[in-house]
Short mmCIF file of C-alpha atoms in Angstrom, two decimals:
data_model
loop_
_atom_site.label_atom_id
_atom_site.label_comp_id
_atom_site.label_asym_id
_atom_site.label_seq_id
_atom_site.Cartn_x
_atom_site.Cartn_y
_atom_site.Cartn_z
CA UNK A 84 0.00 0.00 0.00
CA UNK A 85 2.83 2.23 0.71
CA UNK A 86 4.33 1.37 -2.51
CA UNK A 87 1.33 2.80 -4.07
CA UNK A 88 1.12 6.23 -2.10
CA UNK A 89 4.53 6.83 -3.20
CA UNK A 90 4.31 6.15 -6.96
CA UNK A 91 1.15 8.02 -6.70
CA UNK A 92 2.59 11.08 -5.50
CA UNK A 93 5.90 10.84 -7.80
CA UNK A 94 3.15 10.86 -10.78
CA UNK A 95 1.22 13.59 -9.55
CA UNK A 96 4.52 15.75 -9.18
CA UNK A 97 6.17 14.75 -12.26
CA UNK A 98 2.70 15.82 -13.76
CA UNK A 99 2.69 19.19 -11.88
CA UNK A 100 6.33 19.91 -12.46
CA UNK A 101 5.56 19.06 -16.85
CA UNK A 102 2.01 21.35 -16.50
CA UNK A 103 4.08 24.10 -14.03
CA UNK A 104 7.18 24.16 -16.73
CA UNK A 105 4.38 24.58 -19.73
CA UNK A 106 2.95 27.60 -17.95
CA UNK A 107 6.47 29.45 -17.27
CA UNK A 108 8.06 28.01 -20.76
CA UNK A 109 5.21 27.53 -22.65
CA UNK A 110 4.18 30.81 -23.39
CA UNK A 111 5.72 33.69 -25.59
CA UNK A 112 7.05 37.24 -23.52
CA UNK A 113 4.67 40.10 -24.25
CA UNK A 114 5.73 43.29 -25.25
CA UNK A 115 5.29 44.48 -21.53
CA UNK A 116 7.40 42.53 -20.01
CA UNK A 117 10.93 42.87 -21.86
CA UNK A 118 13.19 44.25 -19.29
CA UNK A 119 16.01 46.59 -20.66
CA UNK A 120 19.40 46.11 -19.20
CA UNK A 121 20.08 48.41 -16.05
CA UNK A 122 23.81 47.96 -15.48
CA UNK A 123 26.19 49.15 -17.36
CA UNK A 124 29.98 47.15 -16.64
CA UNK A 125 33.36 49.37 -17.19
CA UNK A 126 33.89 46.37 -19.77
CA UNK A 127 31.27 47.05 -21.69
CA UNK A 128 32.56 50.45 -22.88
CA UNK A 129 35.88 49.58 -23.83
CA UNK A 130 36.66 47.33 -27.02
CA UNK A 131 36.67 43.39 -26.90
CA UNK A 132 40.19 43.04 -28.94
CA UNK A 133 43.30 44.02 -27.08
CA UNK A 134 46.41 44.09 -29.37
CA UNK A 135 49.27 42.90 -26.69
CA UNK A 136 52.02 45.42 -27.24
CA UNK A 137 55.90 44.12 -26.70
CA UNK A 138 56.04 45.97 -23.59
CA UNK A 139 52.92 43.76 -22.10
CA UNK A 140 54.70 41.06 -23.22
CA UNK A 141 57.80 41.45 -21.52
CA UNK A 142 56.32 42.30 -18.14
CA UNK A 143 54.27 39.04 -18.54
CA UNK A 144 57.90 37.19 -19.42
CA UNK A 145 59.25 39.33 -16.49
CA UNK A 146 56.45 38.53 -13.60
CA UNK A 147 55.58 35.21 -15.10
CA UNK A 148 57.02 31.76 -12.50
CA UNK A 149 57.04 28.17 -12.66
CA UNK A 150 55.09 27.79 -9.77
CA UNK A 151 51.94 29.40 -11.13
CA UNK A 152 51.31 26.19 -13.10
CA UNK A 153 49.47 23.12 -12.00
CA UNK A 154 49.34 19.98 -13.92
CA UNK A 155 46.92 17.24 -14.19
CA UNK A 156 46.60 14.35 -11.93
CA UNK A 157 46.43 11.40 -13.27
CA UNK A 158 43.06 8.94 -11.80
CA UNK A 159 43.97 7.09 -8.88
#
């Protein structure tokens, strides 16, 4: 009997998670609700591409150590 309470209730909430997920998913955004973004990040105003000049590149040669790596492990 116990057996069937619990398959029972894992049907009904499988069923009312699939009918829940159809109402949130299921349905196309209006025109009232798009949101416009409010937050502007310092990122966002400068360009995406970053030439590296040779000066960058020799303080990266110049600050860069062995220890900052970590290599795999193999599985056990």
């Amino acid at each position: 009997m116990k057996k069937r309470i619990a398959l029972g209730a894992a049907m009904l909430l499988t069923l009312g998670t699939a009918v829940a997920g159809t109402f949130l998913y299921g349905h196309e955004q209006s025109a009232s609700l798009t949101v416009e973004p409010q937050i502007t990040l310092p990122s966002d105003n400068q360009s995406a591409t970053q030439t590296a000049t040779p000066e960058m590149i020799a303080m990266w040669k110049a600050t860069a150590a062995s220890t900052d790596y970590v290599g795999t492990k193999a599985p056990i």
